[in-house]
Short mmCIF file of C-alpha atoms in Angstrom, two decimals:
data_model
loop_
_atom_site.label_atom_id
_atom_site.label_comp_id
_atom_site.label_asym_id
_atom_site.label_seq_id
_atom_site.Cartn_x
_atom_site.Cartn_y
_atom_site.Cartn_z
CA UNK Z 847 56.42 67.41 -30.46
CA UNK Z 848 58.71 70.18 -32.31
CA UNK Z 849 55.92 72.64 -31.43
CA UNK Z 850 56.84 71.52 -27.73
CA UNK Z 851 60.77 71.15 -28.09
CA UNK Z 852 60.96 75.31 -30.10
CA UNK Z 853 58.40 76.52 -27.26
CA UNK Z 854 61.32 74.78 -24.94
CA UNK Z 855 64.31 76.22 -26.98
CA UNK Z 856 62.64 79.91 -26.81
CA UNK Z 857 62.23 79.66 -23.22
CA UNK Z 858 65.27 78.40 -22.51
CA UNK Z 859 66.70 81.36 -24.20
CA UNK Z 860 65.06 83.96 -22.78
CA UNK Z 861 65.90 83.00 -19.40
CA UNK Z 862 69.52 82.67 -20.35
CA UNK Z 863 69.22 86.21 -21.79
CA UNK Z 864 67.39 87.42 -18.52
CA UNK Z 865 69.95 86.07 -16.09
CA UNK Z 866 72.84 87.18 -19.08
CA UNK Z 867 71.38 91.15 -18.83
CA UNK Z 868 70.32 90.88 -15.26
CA UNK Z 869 74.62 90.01 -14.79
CA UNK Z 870 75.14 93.16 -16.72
CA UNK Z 871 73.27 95.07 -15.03
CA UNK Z 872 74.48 94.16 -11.77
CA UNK Z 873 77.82 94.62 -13.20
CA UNK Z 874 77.27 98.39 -14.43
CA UNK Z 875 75.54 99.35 -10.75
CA UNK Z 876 77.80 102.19 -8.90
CA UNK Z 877 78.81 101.16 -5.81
CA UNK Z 878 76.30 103.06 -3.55
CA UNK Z 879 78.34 104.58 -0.60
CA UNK Z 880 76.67 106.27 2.39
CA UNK Z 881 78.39 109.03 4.52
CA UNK Z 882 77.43 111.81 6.28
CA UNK Z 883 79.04 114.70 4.83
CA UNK Z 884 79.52 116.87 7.94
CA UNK Z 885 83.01 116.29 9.59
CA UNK Z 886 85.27 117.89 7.18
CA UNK Z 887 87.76 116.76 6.34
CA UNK Z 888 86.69 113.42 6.04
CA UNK Z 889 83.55 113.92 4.92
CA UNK Z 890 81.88 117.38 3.88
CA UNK Z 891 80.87 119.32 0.94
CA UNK Z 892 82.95 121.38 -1.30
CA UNK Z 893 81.59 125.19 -2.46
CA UNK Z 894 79.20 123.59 -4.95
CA UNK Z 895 77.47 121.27 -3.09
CA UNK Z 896 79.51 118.27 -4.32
CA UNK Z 897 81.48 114.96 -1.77
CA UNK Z 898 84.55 116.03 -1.18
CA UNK Z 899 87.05 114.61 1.60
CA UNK Z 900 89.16 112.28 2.85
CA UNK Z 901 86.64 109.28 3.37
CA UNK Z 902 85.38 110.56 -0.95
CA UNK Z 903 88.69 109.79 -2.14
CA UNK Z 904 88.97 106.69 -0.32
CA UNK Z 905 85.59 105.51 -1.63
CA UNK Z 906 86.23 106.45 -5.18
CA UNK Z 907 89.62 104.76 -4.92
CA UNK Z 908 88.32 101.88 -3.41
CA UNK Z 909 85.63 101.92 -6.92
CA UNK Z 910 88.41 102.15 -9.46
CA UNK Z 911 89.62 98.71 -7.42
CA UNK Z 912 86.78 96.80 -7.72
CA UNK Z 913 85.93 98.36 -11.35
CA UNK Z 914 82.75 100.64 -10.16
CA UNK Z 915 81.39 103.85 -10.57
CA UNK Z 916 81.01 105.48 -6.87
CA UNK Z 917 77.77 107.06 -6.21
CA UNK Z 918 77.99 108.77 -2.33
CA UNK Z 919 74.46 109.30 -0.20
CA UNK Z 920 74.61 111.56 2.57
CA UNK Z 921 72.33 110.67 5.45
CA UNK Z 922 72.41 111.72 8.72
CA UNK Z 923 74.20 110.25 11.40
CA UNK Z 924 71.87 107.95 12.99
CA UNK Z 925 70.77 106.67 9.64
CA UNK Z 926 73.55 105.26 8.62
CA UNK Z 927 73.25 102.01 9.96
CA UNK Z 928 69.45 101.26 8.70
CA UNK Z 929 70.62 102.45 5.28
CA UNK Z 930 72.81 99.13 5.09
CA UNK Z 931 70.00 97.14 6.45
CA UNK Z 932 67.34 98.72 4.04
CA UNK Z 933 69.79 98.27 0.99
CA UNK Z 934 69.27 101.78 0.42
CA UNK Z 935 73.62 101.87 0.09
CA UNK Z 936 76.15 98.99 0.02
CA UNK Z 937 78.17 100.21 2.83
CA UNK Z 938 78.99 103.36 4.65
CA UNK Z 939 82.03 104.83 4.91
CA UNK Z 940 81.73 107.72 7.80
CA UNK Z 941 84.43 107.76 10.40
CA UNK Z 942 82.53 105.12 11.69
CA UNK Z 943 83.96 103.52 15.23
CA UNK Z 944 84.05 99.46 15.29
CA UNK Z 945 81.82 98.97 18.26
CA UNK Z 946 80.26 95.64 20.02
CA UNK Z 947 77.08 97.18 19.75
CA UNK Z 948 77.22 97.51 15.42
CA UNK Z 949 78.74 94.43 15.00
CA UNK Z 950 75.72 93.05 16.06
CA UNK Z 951 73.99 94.72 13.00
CA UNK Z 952 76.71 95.12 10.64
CA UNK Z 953 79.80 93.12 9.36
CA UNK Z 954 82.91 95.48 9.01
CA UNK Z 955 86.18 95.74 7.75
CA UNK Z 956 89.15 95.38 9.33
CA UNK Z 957 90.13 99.17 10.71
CA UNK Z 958 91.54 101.68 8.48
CA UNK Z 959 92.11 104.54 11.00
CA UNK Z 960 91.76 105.11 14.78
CA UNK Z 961 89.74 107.12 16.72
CA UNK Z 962 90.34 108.65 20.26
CA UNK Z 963 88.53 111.07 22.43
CA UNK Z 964 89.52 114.09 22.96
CA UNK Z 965 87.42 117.28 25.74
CA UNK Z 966 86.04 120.32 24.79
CA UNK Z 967 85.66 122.29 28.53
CA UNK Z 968 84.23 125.40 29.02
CA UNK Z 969 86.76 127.80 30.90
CA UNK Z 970 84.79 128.05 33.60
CA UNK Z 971 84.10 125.06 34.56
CA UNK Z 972 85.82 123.02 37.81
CA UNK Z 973 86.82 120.33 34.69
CA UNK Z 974 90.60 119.70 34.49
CA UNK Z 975 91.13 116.03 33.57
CA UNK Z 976 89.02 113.03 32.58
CA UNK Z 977 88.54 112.06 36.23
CA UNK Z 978 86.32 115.02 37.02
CA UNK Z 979 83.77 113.93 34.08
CA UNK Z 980 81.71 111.59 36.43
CA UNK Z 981 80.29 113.98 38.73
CA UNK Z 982 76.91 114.73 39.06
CA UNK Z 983 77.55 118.58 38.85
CA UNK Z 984 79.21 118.10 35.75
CA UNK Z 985 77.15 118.37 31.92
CA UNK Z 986 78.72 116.44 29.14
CA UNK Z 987 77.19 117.24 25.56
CA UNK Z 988 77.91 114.19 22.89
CA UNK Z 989 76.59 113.97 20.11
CA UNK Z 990 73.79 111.20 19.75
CA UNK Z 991 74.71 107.75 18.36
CA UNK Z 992 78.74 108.89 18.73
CA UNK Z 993 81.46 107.14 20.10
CA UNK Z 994 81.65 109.80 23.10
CA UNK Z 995 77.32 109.08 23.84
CA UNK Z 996 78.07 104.94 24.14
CA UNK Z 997 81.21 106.31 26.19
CA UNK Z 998 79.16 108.71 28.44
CA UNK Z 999 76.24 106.58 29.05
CA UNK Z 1000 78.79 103.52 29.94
CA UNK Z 1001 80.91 104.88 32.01
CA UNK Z 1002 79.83 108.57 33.41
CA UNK Z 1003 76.52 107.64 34.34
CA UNK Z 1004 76.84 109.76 37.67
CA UNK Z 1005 76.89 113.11 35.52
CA UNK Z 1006 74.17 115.00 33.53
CA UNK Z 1007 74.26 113.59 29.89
CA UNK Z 1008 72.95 115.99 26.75
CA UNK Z 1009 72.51 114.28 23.94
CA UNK Z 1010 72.59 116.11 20.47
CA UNK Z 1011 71.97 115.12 17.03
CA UNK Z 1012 75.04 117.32 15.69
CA UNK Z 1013 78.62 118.26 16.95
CA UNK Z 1014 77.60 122.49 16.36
CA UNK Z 1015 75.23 122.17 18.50
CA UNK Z 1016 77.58 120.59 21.19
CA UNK Z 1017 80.04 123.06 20.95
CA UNK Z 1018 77.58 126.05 21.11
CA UNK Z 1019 76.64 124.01 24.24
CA UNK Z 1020 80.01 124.37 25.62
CA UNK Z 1021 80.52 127.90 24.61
CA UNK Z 1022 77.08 129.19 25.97
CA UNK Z 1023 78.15 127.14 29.24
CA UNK Z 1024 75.42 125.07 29.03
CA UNK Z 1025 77.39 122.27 29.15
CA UNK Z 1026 81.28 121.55 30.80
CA UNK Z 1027 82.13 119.59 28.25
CA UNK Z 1028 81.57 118.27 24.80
CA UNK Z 1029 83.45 114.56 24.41
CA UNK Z 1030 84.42 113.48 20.82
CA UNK Z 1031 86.93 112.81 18.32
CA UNK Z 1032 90.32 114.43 18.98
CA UNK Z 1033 90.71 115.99 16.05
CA UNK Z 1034 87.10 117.77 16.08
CA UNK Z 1035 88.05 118.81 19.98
CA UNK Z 1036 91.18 120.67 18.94
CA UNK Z 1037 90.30 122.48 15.62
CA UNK Z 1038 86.96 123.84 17.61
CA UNK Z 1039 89.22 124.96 20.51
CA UNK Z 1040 91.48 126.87 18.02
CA UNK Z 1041 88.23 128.79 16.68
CA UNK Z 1042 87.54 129.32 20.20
CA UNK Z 1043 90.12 129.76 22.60
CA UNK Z 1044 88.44 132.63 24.38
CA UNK Z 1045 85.75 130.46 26.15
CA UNK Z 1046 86.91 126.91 25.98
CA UNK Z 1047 90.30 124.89 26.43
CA UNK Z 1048 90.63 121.25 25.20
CA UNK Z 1049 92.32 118.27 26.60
CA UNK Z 1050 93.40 114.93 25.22
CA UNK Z 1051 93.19 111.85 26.65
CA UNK Z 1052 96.55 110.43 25.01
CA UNK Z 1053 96.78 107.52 27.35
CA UNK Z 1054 94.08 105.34 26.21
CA UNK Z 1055 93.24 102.75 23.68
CA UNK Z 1056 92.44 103.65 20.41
CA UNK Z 1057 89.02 102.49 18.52
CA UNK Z 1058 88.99 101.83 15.22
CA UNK Z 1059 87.45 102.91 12.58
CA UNK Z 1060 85.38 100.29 9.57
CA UNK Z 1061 83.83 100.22 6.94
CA UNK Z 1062 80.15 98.59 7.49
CA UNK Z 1063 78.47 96.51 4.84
CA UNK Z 1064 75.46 94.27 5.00
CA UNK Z 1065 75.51 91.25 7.69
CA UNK Z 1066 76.69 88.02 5.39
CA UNK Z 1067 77.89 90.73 2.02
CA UNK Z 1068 81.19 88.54 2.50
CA UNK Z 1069 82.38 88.89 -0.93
CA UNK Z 1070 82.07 92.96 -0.68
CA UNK Z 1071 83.79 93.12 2.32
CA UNK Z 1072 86.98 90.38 1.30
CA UNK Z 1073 87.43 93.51 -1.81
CA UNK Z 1074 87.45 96.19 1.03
CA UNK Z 1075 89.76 94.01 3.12
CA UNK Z 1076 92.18 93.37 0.20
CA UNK Z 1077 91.70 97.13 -0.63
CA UNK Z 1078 92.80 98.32 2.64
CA UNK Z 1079 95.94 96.40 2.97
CA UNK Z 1080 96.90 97.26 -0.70
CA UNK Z 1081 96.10 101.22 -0.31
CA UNK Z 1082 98.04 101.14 3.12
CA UNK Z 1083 100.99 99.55 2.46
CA UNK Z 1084 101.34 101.84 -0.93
CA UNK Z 1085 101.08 104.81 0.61
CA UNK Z 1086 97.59 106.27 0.10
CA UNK Z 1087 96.70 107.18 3.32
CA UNK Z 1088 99.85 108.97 3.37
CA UNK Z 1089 98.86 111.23 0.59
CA UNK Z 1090 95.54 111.75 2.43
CA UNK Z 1091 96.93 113.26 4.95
CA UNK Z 1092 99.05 115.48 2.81
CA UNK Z 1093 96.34 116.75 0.95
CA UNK Z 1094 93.53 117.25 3.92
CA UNK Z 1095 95.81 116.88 7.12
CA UNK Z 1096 99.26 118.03 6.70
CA UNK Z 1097 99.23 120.63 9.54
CA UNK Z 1098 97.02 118.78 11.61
CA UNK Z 1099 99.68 116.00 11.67
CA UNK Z 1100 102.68 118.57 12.40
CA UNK Z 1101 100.59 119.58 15.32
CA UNK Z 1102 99.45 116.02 16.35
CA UNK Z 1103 103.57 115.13 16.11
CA UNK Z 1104 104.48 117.69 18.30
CA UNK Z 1105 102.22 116.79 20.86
CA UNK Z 1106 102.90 112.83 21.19
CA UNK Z 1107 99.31 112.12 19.81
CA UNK Z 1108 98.57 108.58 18.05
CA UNK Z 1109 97.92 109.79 14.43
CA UNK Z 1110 94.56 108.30 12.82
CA UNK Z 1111 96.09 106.13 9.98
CA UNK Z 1112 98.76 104.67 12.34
CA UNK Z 1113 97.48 101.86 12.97
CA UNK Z 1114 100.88 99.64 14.21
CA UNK Z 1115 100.10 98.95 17.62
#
């Protein structure tokens, strides 16, 4: 019988010590963030190879809330999403649009930022506003899984649609006049029309409704996603987007001021 009730005591401990240092380690995990780090300055890569970026501070910011180190994964675009489901990261933070279609797959945050569409047009081509776009003479390049490829294959179905897996590749596209236009993120649109004003113009679509942008965790990872929530709100309302966009954005904003556009962390409707 005391045979039986030490064997009992010593197992008793050791699963109280497993479940004690299984905690811990739980507890000492970085926060495992994926992004991919190609749309500067959000998310890129600085001269060494390291994160570096708007949606990089965020994350690490959002770590020193919660108590975690930050460890960022960068996988392309259309990997994203299955790195959530996979449990390969904990949640991806990647200019990432709140869409019908993700929410399906994903659970995410309320928006931090918004995202509108903005034209990329070769100079030659007959393109002058968004109501030439569905013609069937008319070759739109987005880039595949984007919020300009759901766009395009929604509602320009009557035009020729190329689908690439990176916005360089797009733009070249346009350039080469492969394509009329290249439909993304405003921001992207204008800084690749300044490099290349010779061959292309851009155009905004300013009246329209802005998408949001999320960050996506696991479907049911409600505890995760009440800290992002929480985080969001606190960051916001003490100013740390502002100081984003001071240190990555300042003259884009100047620019975006002047020309009536809805900025990306104004998010008052």
């Amino acid at each position: 019988m005391k045979k039986l009730l030490l064997f009992f005591i010593l197992i008793t401990g050791i699963l109280f010590t497993s479940c004690g240092e299984e905690k811990k380690t739980n507890e000492n995990k970085p926060l495992i963030v994926g992004m991919e780090l190609a749309y500067p300055p959000f998310e890129t890569k600085d001269s060494n190879g390291n994160p570096t970026g708007i949606s990089v501070d965020f994350a690490k910011e959002f770590g020193k809330f919660i108590g975690k180190d930050v460890k960022i994964e960068n996988i392309a675009w259309d990997g994203l999403i299955p790195s959530i489901q996979t449990k390969k990261v904990d949640m991806v933070i990647s200019s990432m649009t709140i869409t019908e279609e993700r929410k399906n797959i994903v659970d995410f945050s309320i928006p931090y930022a918004n995202s509108l569409l903005g034209m990329l047009i070769n100079k030659n081509s007959p393109i002058k506003d968004a109501q030439d776009l569905n013609k069937n003479n008319i070759t739109i390049a987005v880039k595949t899984g984007s919020t300009g490829f759901i766009y395009a294959n929604k509602y320009l179905t009557n035009a020729k649609i190329t689908s690439l897996a990176d916005e360089s590749a797009c733009v070249t596209e346009v350039i080469q006049g492969k394509a009329d236009v290249f439909l993304y993120d405003q921001l992207t649109i204008y800084r690749n029309w300044e490099k290349n004003q010779n061959t292309t113009k851009a155009v905004f679509i300013p009246f329209q409704n802005p998408e949001k942008w999320g960050v996506a965790v696991r479907k049911g990872d409600t505890e995760l996603l009440n800290k992002m929530n929480e985080f969001i709100e606190k960051f916001n309302k003490e100013g740390g987007f502002d100081k984003l966009t001071e240190k990555y954005l300042s003259e884009e904003k100047e620019n975006f001021d002047k020309l009536g556009f809805k900025w990306f962390f104004d998010l008052d409707e």
